[in-house]
mmCIF file of C-alpha atoms and ligand atoms in Angstrom:
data_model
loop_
_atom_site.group_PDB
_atom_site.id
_atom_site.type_symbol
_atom_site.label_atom_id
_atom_site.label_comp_id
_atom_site.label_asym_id
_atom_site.label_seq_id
_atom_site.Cartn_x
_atom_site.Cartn_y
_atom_site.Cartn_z
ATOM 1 C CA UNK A 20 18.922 -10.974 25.606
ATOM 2 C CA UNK A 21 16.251 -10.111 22.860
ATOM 3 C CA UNK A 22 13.952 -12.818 22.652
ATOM 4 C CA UNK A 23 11.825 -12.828 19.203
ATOM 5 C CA UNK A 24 8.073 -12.570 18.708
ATOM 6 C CA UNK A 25 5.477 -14.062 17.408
ATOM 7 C CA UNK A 26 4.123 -12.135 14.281
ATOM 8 C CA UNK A 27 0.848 -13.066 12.799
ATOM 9 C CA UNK A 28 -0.789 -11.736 9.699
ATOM 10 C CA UNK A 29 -4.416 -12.601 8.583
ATOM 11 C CA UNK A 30 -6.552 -11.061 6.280
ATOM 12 C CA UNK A 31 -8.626 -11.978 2.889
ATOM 13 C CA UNK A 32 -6.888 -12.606 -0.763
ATOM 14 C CA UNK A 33 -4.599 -10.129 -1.566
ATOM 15 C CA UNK A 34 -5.016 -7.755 1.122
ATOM 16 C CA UNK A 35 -0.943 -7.367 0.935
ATOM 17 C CA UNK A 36 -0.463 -9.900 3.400
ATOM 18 C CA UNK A 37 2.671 -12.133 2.125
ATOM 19 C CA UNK A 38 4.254 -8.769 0.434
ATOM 20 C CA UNK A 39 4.447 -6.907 3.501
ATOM 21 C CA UNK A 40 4.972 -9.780 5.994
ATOM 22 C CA UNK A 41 8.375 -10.811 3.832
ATOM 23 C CA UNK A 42 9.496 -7.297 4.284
ATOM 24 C CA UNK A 43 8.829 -7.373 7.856
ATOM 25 C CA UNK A 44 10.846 -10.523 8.531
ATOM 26 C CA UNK A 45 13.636 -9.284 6.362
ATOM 27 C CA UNK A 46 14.050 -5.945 8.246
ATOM 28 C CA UNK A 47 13.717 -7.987 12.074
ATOM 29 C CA UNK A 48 15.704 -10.562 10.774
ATOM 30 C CA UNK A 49 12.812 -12.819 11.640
ATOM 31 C CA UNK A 50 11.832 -15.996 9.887
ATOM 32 C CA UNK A 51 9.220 -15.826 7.131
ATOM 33 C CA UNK A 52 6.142 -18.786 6.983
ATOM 34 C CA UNK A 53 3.880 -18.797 3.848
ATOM 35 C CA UNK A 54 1.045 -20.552 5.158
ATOM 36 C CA UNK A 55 -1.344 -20.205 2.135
ATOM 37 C CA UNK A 56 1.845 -21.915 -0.080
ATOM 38 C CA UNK A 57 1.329 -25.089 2.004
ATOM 39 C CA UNK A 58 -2.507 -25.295 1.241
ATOM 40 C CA UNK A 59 -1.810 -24.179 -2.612
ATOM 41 C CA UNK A 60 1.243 -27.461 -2.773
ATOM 42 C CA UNK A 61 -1.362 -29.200 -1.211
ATOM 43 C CA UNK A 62 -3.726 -29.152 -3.457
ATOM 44 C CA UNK A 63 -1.199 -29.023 -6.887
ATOM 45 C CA UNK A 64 -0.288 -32.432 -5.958
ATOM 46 C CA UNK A 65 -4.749 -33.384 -5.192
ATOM 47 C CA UNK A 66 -4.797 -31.844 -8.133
ATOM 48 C CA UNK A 67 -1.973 -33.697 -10.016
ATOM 49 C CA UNK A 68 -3.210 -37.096 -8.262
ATOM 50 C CA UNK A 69 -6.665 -36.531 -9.578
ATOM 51 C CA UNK A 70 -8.404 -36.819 -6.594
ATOM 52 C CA UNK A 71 -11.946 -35.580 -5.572
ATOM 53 C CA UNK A 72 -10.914 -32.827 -3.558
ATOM 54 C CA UNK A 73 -13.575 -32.900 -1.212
ATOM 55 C CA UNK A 74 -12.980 -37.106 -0.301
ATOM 56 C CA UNK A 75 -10.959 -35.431 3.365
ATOM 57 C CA UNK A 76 -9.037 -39.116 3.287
ATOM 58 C CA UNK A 77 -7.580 -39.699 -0.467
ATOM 59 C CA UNK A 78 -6.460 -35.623 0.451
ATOM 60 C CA UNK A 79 -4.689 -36.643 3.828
ATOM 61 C CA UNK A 80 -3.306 -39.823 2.029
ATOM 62 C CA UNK A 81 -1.171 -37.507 -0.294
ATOM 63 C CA UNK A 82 -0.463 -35.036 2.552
ATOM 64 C CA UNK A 83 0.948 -38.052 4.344
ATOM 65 C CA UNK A 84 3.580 -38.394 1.826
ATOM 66 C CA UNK A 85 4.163 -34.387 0.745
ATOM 67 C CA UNK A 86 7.143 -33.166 1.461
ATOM 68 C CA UNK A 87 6.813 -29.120 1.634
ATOM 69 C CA UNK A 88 10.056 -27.287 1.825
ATOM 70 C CA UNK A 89 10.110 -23.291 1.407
ATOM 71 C CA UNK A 90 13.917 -21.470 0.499
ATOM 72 C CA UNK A 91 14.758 -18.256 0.477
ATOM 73 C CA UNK A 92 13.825 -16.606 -3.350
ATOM 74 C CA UNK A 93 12.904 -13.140 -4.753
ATOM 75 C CA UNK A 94 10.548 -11.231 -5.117
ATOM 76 C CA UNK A 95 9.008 -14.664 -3.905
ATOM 77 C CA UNK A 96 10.063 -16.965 -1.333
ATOM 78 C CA UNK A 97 10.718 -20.323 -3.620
ATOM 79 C CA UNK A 98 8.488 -23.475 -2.674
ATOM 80 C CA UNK A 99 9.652 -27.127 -3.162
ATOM 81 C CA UNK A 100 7.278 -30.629 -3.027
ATOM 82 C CA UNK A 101 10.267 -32.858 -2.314
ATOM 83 C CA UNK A 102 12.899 -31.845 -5.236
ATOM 84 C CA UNK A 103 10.327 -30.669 -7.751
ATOM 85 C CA UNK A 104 10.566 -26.669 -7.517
ATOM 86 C CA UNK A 105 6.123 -25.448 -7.532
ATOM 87 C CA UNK A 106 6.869 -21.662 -6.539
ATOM 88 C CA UNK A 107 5.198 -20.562 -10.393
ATOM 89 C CA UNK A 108 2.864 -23.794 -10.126
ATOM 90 C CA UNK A 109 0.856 -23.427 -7.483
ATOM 91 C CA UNK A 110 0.048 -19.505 -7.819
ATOM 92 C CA UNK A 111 -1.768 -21.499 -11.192
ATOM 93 C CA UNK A 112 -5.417 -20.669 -11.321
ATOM 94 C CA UNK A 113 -6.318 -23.736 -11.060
ATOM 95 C CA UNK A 114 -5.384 -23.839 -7.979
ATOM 96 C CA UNK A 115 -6.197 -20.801 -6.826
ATOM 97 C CA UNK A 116 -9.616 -21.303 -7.273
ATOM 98 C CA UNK A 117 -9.221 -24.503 -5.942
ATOM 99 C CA UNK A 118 -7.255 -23.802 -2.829
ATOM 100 C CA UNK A 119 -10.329 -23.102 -0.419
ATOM 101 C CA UNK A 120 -11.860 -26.502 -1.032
ATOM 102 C CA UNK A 121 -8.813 -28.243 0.231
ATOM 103 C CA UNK A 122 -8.617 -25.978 3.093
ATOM 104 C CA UNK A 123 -11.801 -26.448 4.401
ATOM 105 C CA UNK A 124 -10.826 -29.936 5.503
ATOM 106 C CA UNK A 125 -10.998 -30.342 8.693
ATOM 107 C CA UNK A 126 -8.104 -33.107 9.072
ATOM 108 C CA UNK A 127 -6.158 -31.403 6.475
ATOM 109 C CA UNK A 128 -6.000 -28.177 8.560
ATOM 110 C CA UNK A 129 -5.283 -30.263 11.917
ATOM 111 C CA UNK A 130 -2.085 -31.428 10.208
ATOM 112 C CA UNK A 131 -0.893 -28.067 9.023
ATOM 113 C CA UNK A 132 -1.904 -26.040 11.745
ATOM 114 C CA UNK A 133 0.400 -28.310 13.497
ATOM 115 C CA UNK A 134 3.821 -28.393 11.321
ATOM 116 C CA UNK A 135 2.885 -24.525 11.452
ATOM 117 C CA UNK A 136 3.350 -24.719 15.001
ATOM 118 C CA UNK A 137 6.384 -26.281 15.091
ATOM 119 C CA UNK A 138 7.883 -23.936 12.639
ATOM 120 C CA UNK A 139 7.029 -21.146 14.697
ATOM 121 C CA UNK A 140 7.689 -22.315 18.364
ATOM 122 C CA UNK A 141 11.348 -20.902 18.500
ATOM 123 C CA UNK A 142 9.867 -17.386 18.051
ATOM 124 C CA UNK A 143 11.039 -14.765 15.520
ATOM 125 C CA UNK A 144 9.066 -15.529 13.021
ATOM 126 C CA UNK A 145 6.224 -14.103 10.932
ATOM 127 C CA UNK A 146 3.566 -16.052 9.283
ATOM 128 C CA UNK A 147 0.890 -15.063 7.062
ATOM 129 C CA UNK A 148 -2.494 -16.724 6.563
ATOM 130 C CA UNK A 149 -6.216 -16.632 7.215
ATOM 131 C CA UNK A 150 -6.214 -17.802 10.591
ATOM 132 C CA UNK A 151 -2.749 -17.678 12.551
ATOM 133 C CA UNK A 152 -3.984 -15.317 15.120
ATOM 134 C CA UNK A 153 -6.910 -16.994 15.813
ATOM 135 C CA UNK A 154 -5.924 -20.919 15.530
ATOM 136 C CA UNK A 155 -1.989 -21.481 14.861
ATOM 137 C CA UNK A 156 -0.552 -18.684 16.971
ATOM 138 C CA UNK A 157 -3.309 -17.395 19.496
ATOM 139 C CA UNK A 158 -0.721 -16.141 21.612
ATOM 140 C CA UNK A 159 1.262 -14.336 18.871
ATOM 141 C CA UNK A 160 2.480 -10.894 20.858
ATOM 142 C CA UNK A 161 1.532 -9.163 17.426
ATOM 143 C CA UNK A 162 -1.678 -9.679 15.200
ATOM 144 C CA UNK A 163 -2.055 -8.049 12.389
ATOM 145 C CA UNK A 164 -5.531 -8.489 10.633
ATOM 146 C CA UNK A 165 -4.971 -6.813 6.577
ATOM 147 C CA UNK A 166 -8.018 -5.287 4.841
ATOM 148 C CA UNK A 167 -8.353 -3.274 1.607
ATOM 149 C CA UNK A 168 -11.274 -2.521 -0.718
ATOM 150 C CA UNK A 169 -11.846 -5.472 -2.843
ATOM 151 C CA UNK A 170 -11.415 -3.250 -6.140
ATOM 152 C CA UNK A 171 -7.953 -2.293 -4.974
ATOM 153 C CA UNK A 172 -7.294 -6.159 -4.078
ATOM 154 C CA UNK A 173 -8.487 -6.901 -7.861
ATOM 155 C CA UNK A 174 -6.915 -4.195 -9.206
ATOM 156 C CA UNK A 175 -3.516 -5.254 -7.460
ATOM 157 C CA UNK A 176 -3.787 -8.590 -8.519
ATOM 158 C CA UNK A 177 -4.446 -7.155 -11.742
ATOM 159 C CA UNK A 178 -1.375 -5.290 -11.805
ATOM 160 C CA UNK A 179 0.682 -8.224 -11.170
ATOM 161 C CA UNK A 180 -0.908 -10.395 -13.730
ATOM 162 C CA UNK A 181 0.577 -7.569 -16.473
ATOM 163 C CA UNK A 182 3.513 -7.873 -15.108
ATOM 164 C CA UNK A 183 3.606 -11.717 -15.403
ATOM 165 C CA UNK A 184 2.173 -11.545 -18.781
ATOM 166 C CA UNK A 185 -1.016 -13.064 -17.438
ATOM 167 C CA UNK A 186 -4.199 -11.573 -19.427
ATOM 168 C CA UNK A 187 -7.320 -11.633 -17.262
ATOM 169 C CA UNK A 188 -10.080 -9.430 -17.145
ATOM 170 C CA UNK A 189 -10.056 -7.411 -13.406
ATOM 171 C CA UNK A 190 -13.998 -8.090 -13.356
ATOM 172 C CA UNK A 191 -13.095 -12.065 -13.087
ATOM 173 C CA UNK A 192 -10.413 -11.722 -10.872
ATOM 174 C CA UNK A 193 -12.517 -8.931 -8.463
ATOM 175 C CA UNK A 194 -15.086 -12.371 -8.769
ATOM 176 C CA UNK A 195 -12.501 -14.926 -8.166
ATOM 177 C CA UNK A 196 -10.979 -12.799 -4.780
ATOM 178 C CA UNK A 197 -15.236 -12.462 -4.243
ATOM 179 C CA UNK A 198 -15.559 -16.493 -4.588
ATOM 180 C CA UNK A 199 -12.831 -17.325 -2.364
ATOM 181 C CA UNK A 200 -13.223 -14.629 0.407
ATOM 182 C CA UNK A 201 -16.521 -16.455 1.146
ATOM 183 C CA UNK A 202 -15.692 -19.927 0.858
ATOM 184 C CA UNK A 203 -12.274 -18.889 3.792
ATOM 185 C CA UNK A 204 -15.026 -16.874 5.705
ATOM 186 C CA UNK A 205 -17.926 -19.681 5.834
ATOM 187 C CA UNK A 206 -15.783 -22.531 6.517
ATOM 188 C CA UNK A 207 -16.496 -24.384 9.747
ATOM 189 C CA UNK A 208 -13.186 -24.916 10.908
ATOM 190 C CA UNK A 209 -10.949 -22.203 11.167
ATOM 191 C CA UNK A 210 -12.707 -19.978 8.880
ATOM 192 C CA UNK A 211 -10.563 -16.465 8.298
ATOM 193 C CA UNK A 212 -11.952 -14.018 10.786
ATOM 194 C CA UNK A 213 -10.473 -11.504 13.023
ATOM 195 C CA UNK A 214 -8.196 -12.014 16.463
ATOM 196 C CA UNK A 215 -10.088 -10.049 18.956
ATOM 197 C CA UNK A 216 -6.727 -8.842 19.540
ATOM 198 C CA UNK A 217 -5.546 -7.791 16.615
ATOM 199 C CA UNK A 218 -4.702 -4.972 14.930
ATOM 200 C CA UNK A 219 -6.886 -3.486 11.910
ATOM 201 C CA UNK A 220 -4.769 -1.991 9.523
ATOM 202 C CA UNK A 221 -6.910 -0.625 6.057
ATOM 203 C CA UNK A 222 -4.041 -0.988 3.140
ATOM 204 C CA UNK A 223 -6.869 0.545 0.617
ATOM 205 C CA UNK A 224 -4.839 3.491 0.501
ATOM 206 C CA UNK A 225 -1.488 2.663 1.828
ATOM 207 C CA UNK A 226 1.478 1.949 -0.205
ATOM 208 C CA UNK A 227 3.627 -1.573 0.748
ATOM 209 C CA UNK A 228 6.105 0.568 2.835
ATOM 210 C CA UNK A 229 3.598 2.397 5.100
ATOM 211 C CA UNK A 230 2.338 -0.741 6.036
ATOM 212 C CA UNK A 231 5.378 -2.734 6.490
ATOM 213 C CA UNK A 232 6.502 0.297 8.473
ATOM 214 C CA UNK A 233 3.106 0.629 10.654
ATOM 215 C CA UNK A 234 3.918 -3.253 11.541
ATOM 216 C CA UNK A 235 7.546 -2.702 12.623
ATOM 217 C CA UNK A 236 6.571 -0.166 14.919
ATOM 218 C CA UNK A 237 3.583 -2.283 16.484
ATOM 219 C CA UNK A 238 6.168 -4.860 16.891
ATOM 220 C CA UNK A 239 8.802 -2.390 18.631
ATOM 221 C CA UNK A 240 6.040 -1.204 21.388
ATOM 222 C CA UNK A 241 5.353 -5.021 22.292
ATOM 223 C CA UNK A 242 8.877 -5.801 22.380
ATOM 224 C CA UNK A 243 9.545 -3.143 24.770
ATOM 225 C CA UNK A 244 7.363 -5.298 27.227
ATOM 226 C CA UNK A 245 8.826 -8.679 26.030
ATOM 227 C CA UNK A 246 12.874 -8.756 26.835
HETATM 228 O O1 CDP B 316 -2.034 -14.996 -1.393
HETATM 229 P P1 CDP B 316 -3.497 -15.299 -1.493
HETATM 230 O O2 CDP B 316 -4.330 -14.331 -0.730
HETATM 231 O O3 CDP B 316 -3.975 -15.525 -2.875
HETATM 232 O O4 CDP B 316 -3.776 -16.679 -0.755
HETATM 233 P P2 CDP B 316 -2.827 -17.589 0.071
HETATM 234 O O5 CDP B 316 -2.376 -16.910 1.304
HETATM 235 O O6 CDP B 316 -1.811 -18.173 -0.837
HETATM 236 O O7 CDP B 316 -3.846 -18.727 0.538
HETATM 237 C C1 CDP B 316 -4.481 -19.581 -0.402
HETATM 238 C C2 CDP B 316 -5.677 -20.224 0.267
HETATM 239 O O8 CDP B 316 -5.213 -21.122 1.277
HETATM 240 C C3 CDP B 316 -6.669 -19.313 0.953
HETATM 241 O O9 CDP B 316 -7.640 -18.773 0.062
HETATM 242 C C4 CDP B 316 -7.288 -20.251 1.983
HETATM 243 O O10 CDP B 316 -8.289 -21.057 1.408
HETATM 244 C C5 CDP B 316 -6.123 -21.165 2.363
HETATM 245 N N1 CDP B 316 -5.452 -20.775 3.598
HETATM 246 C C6 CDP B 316 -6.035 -21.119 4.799
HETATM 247 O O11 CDP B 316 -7.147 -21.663 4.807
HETATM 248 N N2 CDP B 316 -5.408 -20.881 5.971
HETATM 249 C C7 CDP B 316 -4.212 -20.287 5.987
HETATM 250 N N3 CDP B 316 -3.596 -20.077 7.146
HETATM 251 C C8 CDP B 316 -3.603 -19.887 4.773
HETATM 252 C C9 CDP B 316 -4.264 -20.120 3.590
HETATM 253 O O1 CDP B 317 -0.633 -12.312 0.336
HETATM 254 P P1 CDP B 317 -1.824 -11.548 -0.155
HETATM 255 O O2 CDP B 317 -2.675 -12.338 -1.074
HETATM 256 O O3 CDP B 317 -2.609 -10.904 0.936
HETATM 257 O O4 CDP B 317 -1.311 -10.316 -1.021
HETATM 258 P P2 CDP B 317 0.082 -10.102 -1.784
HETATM 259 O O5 CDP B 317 0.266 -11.206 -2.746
HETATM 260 O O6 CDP B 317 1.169 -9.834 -0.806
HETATM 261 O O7 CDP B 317 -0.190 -8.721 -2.515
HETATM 262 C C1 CDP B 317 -0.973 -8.618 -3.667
HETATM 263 C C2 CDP B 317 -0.416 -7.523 -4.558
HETATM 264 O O8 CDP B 317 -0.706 -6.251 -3.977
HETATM 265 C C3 CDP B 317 1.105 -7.584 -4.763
HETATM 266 O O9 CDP B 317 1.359 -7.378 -6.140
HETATM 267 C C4 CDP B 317 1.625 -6.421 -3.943
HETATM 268 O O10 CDP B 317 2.780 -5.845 -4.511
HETATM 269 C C5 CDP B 317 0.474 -5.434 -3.983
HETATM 270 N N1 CDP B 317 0.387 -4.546 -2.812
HETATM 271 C C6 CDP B 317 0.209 -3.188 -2.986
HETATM 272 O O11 CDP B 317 0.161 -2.746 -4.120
HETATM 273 N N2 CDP B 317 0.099 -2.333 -1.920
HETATM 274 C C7 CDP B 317 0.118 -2.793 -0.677
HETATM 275 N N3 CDP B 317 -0.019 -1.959 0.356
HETATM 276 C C8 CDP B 317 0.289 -4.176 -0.474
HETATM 277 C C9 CDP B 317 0.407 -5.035 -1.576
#
């Protein structure tokens, strides 16, 4: 029998990472885990509470009670707090820019580094974050780290924003992306850094498919040695 793998995808804001690692998982008929959606509900509901999002324990006192659920949903996978659908609420940017504050936590990331876990122990399943090769999956058979120029990260972003109607100026988002690159990279715990063992792939230049293609076939080679 087959047994699934472990498929982990890191990288910085809008390197590709949740595009390309949906398409994966939909072509292996794998699972797909949104890590950065349970950070972003997360802090929508700080945010909603009106806590200071740096006091670690009023944060874990609303994690306590927050209920995450994820369902299937295009182009986007759809994300639930309890009933209450957040999918369009917490791509906001409010809490975008936002996000890494909560996520520096230290108890915060103990807590979902471990329902991550469990998600991902029966195998065949890829997640997407800033540090699932390094911290939730360090024995993922496949690590992916995704990079691109941070004008073509702004300039995708910026893309997507016309699409949505959204009207802000690339410079500010290229700043934004800038802001929070730092802020994931400086962290103490955790911060979003490259597996030794992963795999570098530069997306600067590479359209969704390549990619997602480049990926399957890194995946194919390690499951040769995994049956
Ligand atoms: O999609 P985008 O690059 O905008 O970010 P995301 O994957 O939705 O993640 C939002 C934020 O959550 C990141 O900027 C990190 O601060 C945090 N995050 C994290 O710390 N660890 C993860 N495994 C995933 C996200
Ligand atoms: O999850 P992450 O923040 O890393 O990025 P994303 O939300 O998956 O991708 C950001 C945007 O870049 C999306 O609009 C993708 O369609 C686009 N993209 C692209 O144009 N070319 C790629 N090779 C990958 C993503």
């Amino acid at each position: 029998m087959t047994v699934g793998l472990q498929i982990a995808i890191d990288g910085p804001a809008s390197a590709g990472k949740s595009t390309v690692a949906k398409q994966v998982a939909k072509q292996l008929h794998y699972t797909y885990c949104d890590t950065g959606a349970m950070y972003r509900a997360l802090t929508l509901a700080a945010l909603r509470a009106k806590v200071n999002l740096t006091d670690e324990s009023a944060v874990l006192a609303i994690l306590k009670t927050l209920q995450i659920q994820f369902k299937p949903g295009s182009p986007q996978q759809r994300v639930f707090i309890g009933e209450q659908e957040v999918t369009q609420a917490i791509r906001q940017p409010e809490v975008t820019n936002n996000v890494s504050t909560v996520a520096a936590l230290a108890g915060v990331r103990r807590q979902l580094v471990r329902q991550q876990q469990q998600i991902a122990q029966q195998g065949s399943i890829v997640m997407d974050g800033r540090d699932i090769g390094t911290a939730v999956l360090p024995q993922a058979q496949v690590k992916i780290f995704l990079v691109a120029s941070v004008a073509e990260r702004a300039r995708r972003r910026y893309q997507e924003n016309v699409h949505k109607g959204i009207d802000t100026p690339l410079a500010t988002l290229q700043k934004e992306i800038e802001i929070r690159d730092q802020k994931d990279s400086t962290r103490k715990v955790s911060p979003l850094t490259q597996a030794k063992d992963a795999v570098r792939v530069d997306t600067t230049a590479l359209s969704i498919d390549q990619v997602v293609a480049k990926i399957i076939a890194i995946t194919n080679e390690k499951q040769k040695d995994h049956k």
